[in-house]
Short mmCIF file of C-alpha atoms in Angstrom, two decimals:
data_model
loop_
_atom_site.label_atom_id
_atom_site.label_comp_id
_atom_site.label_asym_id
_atom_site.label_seq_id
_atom_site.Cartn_x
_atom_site.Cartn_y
_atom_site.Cartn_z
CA UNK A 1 53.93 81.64 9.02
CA UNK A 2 51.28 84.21 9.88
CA UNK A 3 52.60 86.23 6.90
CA UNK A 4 51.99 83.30 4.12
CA UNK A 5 48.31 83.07 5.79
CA UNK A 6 47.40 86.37 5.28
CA UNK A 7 49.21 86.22 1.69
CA UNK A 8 47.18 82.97 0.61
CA UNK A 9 44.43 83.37 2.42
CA UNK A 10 42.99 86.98 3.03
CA UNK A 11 41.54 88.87 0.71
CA UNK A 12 42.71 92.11 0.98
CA UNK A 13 44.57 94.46 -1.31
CA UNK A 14 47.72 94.46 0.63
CA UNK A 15 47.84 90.40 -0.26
CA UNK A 16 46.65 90.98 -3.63
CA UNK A 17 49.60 93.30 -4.21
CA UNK A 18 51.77 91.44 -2.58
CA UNK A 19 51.06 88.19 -4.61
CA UNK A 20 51.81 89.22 -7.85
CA UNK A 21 55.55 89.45 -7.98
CA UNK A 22 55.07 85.72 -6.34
CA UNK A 23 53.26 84.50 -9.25
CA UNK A 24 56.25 83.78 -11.87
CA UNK A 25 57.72 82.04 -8.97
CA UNK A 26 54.09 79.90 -8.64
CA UNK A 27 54.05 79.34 -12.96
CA UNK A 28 57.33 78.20 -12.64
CA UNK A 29 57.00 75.57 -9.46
CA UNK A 30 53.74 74.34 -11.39
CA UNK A 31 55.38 73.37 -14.57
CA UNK A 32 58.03 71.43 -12.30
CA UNK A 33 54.94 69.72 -10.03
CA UNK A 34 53.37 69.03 -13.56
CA UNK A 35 56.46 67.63 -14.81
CA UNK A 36 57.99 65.28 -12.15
CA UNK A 37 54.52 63.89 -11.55
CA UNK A 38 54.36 63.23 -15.10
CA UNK A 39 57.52 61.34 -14.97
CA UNK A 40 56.32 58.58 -12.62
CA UNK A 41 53.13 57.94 -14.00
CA UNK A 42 54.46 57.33 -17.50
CA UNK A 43 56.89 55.19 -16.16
CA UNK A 44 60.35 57.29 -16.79
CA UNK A 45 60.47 57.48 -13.17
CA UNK A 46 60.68 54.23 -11.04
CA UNK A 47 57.77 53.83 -8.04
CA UNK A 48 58.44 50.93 -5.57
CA UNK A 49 55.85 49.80 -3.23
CA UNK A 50 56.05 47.48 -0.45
CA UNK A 51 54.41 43.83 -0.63
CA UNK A 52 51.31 45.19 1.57
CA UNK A 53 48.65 48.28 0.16
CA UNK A 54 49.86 51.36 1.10
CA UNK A 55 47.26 53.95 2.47
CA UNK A 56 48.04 57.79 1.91
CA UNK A 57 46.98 60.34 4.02
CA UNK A 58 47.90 63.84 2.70
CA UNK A 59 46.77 67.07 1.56
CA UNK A 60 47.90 69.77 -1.04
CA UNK A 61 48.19 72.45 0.82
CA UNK A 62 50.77 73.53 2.70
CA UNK A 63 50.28 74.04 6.52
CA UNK A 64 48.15 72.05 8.96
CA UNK A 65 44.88 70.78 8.26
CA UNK A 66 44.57 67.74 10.24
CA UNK A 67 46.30 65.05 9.05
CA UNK A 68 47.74 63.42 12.17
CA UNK A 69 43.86 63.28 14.44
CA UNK A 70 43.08 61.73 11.08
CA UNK A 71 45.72 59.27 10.62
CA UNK A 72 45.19 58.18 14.42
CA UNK A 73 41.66 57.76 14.07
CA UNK A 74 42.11 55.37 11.20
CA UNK A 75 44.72 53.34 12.69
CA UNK A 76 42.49 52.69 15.55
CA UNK A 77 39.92 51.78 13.16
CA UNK A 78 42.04 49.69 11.24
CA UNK A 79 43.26 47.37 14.14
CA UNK A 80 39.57 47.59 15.34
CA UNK A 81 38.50 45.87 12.20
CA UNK A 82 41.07 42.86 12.52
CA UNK A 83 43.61 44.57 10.96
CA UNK A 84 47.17 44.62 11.47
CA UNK A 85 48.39 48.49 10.71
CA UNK A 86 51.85 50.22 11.11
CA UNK A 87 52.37 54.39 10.35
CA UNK A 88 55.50 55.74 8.34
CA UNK A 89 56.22 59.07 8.45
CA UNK A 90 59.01 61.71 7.40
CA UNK A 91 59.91 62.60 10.82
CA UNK A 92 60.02 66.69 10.08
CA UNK A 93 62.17 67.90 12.72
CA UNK A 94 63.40 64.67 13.84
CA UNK A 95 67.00 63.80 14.83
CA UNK A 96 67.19 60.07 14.43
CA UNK A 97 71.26 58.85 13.77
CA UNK A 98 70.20 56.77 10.90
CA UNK A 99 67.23 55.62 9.51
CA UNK A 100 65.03 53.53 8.97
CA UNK A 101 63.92 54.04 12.47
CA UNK A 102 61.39 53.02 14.77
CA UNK A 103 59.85 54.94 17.57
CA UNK A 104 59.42 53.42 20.96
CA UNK A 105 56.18 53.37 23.46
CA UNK A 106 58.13 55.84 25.68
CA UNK A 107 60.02 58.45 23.39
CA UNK A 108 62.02 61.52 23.17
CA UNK A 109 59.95 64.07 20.70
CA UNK A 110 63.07 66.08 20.44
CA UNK A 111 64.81 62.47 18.80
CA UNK A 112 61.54 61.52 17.26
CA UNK A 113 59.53 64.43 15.89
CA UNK A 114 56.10 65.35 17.47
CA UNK A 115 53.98 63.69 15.25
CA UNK A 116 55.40 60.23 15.40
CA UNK A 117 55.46 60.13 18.99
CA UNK A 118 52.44 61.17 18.96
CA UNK A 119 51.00 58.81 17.02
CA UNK A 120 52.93 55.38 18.69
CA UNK A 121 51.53 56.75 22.16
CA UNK A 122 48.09 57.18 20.90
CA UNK A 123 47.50 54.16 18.45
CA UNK A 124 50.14 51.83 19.95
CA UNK A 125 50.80 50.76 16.40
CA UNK A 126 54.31 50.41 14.78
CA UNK A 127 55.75 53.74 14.01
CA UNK A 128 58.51 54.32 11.27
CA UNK A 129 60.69 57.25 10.61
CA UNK A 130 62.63 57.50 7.55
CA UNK A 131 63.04 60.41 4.84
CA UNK A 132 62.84 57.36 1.89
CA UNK A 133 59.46 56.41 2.39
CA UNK A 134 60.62 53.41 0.23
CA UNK A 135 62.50 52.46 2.23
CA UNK A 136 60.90 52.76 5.40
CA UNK A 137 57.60 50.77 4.08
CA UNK A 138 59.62 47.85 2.92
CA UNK A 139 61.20 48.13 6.85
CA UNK A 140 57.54 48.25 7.94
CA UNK A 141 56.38 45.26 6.32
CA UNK A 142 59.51 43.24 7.81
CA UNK A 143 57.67 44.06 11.55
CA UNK A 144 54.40 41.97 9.85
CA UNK A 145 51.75 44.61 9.12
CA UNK A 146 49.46 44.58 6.65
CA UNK A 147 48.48 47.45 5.86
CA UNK A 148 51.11 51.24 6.24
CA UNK A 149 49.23 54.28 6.54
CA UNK A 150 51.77 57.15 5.51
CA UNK A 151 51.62 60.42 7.83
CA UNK A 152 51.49 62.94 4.79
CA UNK A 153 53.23 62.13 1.51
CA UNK A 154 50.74 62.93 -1.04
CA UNK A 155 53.25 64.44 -3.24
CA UNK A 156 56.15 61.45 -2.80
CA UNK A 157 55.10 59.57 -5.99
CA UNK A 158 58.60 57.61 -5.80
CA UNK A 159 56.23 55.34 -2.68
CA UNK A 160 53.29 53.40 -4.96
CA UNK A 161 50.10 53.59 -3.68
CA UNK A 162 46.95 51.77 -3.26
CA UNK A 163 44.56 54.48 -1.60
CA UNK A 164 45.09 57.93 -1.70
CA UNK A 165 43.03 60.32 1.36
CA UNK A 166 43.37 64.29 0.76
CA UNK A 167 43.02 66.21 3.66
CA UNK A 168 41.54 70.19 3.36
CA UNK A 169 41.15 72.75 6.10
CA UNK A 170 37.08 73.56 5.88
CA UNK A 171 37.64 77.30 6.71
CA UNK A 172 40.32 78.24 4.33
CA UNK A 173 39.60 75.14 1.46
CA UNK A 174 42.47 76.19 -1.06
CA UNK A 175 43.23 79.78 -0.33
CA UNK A 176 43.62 82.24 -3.43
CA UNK A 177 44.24 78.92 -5.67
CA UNK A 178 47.96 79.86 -6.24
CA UNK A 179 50.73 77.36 -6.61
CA UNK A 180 53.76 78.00 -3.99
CA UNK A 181 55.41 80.40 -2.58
CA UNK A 182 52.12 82.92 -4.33
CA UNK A 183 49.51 80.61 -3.08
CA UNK A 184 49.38 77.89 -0.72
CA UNK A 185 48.84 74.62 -3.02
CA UNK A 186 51.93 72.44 -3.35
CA UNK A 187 50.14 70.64 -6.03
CA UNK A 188 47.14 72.24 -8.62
CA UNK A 189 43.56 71.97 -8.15
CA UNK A 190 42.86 69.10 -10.77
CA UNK A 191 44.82 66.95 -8.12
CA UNK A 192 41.67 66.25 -6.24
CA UNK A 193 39.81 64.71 -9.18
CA UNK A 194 42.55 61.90 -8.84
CA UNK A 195 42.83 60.89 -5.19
CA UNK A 196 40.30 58.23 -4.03
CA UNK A 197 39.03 60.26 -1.07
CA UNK A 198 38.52 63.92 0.25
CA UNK A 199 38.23 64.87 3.87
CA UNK A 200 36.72 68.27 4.87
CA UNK A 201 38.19 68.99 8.60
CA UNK A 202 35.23 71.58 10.18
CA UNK A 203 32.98 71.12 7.29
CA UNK A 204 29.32 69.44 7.50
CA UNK A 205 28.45 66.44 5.06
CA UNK A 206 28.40 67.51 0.96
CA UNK A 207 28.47 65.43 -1.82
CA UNK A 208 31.95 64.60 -3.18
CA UNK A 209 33.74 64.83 0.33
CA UNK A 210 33.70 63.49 3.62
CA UNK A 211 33.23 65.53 6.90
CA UNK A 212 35.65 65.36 9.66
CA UNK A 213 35.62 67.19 13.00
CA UNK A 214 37.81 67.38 15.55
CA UNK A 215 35.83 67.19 19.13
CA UNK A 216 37.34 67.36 22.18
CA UNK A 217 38.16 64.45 24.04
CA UNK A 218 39.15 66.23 27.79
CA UNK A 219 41.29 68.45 29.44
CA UNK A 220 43.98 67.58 31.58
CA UNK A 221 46.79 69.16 33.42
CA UNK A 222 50.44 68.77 31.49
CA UNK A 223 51.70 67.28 35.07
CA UNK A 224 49.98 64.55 35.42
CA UNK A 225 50.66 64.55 38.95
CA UNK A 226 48.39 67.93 39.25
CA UNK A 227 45.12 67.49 40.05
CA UNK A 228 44.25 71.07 38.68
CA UNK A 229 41.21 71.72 37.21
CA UNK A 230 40.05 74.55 34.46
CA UNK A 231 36.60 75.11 34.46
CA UNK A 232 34.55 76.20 31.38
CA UNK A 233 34.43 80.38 30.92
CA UNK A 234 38.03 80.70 32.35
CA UNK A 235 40.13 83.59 31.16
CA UNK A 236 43.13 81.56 29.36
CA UNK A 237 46.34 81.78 27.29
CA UNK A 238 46.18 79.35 24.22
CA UNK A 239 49.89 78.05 23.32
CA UNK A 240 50.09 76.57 19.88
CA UNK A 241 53.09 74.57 18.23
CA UNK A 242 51.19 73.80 15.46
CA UNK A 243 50.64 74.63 11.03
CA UNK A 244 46.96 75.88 11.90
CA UNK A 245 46.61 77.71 15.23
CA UNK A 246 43.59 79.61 14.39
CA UNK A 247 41.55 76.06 14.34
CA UNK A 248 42.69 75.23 17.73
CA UNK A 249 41.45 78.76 19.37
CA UNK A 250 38.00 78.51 18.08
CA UNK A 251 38.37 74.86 19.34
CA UNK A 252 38.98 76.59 22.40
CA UNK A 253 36.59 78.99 22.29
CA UNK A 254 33.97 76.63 21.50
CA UNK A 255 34.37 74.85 24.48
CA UNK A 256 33.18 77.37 26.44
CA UNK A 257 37.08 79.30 27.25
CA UNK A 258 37.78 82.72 26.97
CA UNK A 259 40.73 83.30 25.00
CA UNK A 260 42.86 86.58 26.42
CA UNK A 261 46.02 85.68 24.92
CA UNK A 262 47.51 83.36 21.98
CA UNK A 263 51.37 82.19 22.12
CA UNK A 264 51.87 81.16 18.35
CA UNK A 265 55.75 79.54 18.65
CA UNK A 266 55.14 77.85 15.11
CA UNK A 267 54.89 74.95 13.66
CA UNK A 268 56.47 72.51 14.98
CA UNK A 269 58.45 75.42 17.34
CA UNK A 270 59.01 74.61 21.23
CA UNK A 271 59.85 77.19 23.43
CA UNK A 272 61.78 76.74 27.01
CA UNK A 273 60.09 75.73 30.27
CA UNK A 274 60.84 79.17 31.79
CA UNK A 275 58.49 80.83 28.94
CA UNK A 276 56.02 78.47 29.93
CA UNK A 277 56.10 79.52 33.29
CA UNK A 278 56.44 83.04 32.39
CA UNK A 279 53.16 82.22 30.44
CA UNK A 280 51.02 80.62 32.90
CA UNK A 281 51.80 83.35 35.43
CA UNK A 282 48.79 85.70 34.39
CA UNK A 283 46.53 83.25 32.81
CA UNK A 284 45.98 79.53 33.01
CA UNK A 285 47.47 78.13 29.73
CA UNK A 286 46.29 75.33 27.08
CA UNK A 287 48.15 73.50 24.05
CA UNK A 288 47.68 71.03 21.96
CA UNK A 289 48.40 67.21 22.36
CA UNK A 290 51.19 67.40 20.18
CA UNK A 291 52.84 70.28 21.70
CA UNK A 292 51.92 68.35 24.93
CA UNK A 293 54.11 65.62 23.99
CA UNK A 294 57.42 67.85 23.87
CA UNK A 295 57.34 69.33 27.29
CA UNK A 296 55.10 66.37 29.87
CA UNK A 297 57.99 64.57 31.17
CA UNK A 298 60.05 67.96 31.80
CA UNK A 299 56.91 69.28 33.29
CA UNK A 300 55.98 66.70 35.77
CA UNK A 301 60.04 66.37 36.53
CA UNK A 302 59.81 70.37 37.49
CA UNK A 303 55.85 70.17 38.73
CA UNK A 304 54.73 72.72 36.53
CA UNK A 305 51.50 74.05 37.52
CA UNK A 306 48.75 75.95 35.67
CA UNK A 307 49.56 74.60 32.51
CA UNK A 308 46.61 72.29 30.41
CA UNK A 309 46.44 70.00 27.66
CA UNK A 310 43.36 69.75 25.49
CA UNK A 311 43.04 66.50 23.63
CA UNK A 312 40.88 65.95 20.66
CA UNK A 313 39.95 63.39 18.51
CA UNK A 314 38.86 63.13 15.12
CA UNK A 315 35.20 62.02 14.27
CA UNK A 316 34.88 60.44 10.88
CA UNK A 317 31.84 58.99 9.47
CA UNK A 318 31.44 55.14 9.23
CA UNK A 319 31.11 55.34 5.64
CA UNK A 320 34.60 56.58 5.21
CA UNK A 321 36.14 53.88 6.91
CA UNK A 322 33.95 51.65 4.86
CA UNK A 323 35.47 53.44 1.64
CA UNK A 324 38.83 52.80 2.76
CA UNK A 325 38.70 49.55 4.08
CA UNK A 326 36.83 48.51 1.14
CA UNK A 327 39.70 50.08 -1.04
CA UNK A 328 42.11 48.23 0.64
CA UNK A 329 40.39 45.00 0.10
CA UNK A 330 40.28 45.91 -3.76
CA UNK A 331 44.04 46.13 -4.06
CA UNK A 332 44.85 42.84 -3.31
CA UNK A 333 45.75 41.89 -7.16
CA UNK A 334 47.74 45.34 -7.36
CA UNK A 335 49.88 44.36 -4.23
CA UNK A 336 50.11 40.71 -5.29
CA UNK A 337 51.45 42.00 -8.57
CA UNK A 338 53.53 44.69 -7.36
CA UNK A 339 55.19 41.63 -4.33
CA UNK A 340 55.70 39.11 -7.98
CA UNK A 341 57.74 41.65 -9.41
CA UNK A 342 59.48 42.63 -6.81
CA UNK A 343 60.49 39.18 -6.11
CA UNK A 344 61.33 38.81 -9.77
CA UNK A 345 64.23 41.36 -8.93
CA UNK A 346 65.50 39.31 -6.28
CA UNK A 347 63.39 41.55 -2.92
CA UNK A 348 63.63 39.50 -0.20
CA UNK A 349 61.46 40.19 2.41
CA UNK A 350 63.52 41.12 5.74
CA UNK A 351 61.91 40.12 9.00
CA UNK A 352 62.55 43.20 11.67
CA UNK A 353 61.34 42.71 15.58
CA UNK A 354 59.31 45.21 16.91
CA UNK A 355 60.67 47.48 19.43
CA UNK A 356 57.84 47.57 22.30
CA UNK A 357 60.28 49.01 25.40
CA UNK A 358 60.55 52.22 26.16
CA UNK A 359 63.23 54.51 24.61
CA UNK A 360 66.38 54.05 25.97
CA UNK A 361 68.53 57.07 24.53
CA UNK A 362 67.55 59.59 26.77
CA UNK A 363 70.25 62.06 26.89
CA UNK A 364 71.60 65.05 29.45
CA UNK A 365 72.63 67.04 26.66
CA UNK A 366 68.90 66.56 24.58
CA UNK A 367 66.90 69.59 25.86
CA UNK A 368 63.84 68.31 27.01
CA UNK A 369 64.82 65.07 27.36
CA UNK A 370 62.57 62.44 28.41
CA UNK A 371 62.99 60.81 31.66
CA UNK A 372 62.30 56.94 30.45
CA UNK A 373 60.36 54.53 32.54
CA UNK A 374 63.07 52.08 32.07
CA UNK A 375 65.69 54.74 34.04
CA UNK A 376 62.31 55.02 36.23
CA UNK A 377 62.12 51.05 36.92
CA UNK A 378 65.88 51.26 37.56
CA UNK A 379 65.56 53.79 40.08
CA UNK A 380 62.71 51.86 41.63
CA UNK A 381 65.24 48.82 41.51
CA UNK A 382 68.09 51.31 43.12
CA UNK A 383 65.68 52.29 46.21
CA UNK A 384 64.16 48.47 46.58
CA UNK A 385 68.15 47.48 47.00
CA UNK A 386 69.39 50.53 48.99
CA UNK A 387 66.53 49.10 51.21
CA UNK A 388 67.26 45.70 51.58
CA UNK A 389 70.86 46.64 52.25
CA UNK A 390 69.78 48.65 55.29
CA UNK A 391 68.17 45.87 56.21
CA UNK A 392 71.15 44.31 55.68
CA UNK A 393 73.19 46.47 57.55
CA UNK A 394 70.62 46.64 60.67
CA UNK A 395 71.01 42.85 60.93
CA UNK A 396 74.47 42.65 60.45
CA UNK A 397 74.65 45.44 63.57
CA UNK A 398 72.08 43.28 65.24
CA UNK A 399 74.44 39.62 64.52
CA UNK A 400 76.90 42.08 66.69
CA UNK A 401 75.05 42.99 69.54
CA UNK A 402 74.18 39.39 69.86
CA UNK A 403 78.08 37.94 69.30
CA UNK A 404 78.12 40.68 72.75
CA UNK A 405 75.28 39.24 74.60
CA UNK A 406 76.73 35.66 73.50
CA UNK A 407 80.30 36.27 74.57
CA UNK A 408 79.11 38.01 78.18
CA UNK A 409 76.51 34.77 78.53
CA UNK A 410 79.28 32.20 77.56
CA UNK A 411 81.59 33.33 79.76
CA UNK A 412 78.89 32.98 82.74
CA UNK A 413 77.72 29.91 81.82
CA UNK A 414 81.38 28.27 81.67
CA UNK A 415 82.13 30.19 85.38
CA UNK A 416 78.67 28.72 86.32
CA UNK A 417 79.56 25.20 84.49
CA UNK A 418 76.41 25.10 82.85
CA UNK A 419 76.44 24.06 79.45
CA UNK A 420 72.53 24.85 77.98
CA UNK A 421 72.61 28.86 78.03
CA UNK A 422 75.95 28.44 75.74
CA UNK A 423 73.85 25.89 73.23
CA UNK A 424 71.19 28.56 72.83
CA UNK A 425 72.96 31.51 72.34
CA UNK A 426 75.42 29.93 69.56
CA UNK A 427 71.83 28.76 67.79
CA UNK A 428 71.00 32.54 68.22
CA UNK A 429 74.08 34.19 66.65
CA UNK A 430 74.15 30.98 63.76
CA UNK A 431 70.08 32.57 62.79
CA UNK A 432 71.24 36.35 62.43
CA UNK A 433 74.18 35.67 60.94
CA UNK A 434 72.49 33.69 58.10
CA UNK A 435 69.68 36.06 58.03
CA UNK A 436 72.53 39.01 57.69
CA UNK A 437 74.45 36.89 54.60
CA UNK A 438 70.74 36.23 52.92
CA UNK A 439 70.08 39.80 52.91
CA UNK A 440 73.36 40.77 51.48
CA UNK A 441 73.01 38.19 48.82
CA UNK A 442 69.86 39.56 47.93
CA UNK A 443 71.82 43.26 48.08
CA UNK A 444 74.02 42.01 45.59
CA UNK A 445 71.66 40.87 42.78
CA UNK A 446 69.63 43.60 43.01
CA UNK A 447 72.58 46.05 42.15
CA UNK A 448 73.30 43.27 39.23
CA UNK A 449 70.15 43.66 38.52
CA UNK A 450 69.63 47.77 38.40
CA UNK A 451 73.18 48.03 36.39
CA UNK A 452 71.46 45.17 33.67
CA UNK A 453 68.64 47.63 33.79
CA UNK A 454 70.58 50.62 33.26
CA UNK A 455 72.22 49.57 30.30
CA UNK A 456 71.13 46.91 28.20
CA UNK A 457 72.61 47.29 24.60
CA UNK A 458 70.39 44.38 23.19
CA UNK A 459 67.15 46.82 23.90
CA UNK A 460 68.68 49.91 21.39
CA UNK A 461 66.57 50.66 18.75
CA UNK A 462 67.13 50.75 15.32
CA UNK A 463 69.19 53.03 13.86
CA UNK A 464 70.14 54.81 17.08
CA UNK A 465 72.96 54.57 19.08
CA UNK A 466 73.07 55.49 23.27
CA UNK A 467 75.27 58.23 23.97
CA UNK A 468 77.62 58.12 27.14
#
């Protein structure tokens, strides 16, 4: 990727040269981005939209310029303001079985992708994957939202639309203005006289776009059960995952960090935990949240040390939320329209429950799998009943030594005639015994119990099936 950025965006004569036996390529991909949107918006080519407004968050240019921080931060808006959002997104680099597909509290990023896990754990909202974004809205609105804010998919015009939010890096803006592969815009610049609303990530207010920055929000060790700290003016290694990682080193470097050396593994790229390690040898190191995601569980499984995760949140003005929410509020006729045709053609809205448990697909052959709390509860569940059954077993041995103590006792109290000792001592072994069969009741439903936990077919998500 490094190459492309210093194609599209350096001006140098190296790139210059470079770029022009691109640019037949770019003509060419602009007639077809002219053409296919042209198709949809005359009506030749069919756009279905779910029975609730649709909110686009996208950009058009390639590479990352903050479309996930903002996509959280309006979803916790959103449900701030009363309403009821879910997220859909491609899932690039996901390996879902089938889709639609939701994405549990608790998930595997290798299954999922790293943005939608991201973006369940952080906004708690309903999370779809599915490559037909047609598809996967309608699935949304079964779960009861009200409102699907799409991850990207600025260019997907087969998905109607009621608001449409384009995203632009504020330190590289559009490049050299070429169309793909010359240039980095996937669409051309007139694009951005039709979306409703233009976000500036890194760029101070100006009329005709909205400022967004991305502030830090702490930093925290990647095992959570470290309680490491990195103090401002460190030496550190910055490890980035992600389409933009020259945004997240001055990030870094603004927050007071000296940066000695940068680990690019590219977007969306993971590396193994022994290069981590191999990293964090000489110099502390730092990723991103989303890179965080991929490698936590497998880090606090192997306590990883020296490794941090700076999280940062995007800070948006109240007047865009206004804009948007007020946008929202303006489609109502569109959407009621859009639900009366639909119905027309015989759509039947399908009700779909929402998946709230943890994922429970974690595989040994998944690299980087991620150890589930529900396997975690079941453990508990394991060592609460491998208790009681010592317990169990120490009584039992106790019920023993007693039937001993009973026997010798009985035997002198019948040479001795007496009658009481023998009374007591049968009460005795009658109280441990029923203490020893209570325990080993309670023995047996708790392994009931862990092997329900372990496996409970009813709790699969959609579109996924557990591997043995």
């Amino acid at each position: 990727m490094s190459f492309f950025n210093n194609l599209w965006y350096e001006k140098t004569l190296s790139s210059l040269v470079l770029q022009l036996p691109l640019l037949p390529f770019s003509c060419v991909f602009a007639v077809i981005a002219a053409a296919r949107r042209s198709l949809y918006a005359n009506g030749f080519c069919r756009k279905t939209g779910p029975v609730v407004p649709v909110v686009v968050i996208g950009g058009v240019t390639a590479g990352g310029t903050g479309k996930t921080p903002i996509c959280i931060a309006l979803v916790k808006e959103l449900k701030a303001r009363g309403f009821n959002p879910g997220v859909l997104s491609r899932g690039y680099k996901s390996h879902c079985n089938s889709y639609p597909c939701q994405v549990p509290l608790n998930c595997d990023p290798y299954v999922y992708g790293d943005e939608p896990s991201l973006i369940r754990r952080e906004t708690l909202a309903p999370v779809v994957i599915d490559p037909k974004r047609t598809r996967g809205a309608d699935y949304l609105a079964g779960l009861g939202v009200d409102v699907i804010v799409t991850d990207d998919g600025l260019q997907h015009y087969a998905l109607d639309r009621d608001v449409e939010v384009c995203v632009l890096d504020g330190s590289r803006m559009l490049g050299n203005g070429h169309l793909l592969p010359a240039g980095p815009l996937r669409e051309a610049k007139w694009r951005l006289k039709t979306v409703d609303s233009i976000v500036v990530s890194g760029a101070v207010a100006h009329l005709g776009y909205f400022p967004m920055m991305l502030k830090p929000a702490s930093l925290q060790p990647l095992n959570t059960k470290s309680h490491e700290v990195l103090q401002p003016q460190s030496e550190i290694c910055a490890f980035s995952g992600i389409g933009n990682p020259d945004r997240f080193y001055k990030t870094l470097e603004d927050c007071g960090y000296v940066v000695r050396a940068k680990y690019d593994a590219g977007d969306h790229g993971r590396v193994s935990l022994e290069k981590l390690k191999k990293l964090a040898l000489k110099y502390p190191v730092v990723m991103t949240a989303k890179d965080a995601i991929k490698y936590q569980q497998e880090a606090e499984k192997n306590n990883l040390s020296n490794i941090f995760v700076l999280n940062v949140a995007a800070s948006l003005s109240k007047q865009f939320y206004d804009d948007v929410v007020n946008k929202i509020k303006q489609s109502n006729y569109k959407v009621a329209q859009r639900r009366k045709k639909r119905e027309a053609e015989g759509y039947v809205l399908e009700k779909v429950e929402l998946i709230d448990q943890i994922d429970p697909q974690a595989t040994p052959e998944l690299s980087f799998e991620a150890a589930s709390a529900a396997n975690a509860a079941s453990d508990a569940s394991a060592e609460a009943a491998d208790a009681v059954l010592e317990q169990a077993d120490d009584l039992e041995n106790k019920a023993e030594a007693v039937d001993v103590v009973a026997e010798g006792a009985a035997n002198a109290a019948s040479a001795a005639s007496e009658e009481e000792p023998q009374k007591e001592v049968k009460t005795l072994k009658k109280q441990v015994k029923a203490k020893a069969k209570s325990s080993t009741a309670l023995e047996s439903d708790s392994a009931e119990q862990r092997s329900a936990e372990r496996y409970d077919p009813s709790a699969l998500p959609s579109g996924l099936k557990r591997k043995d």
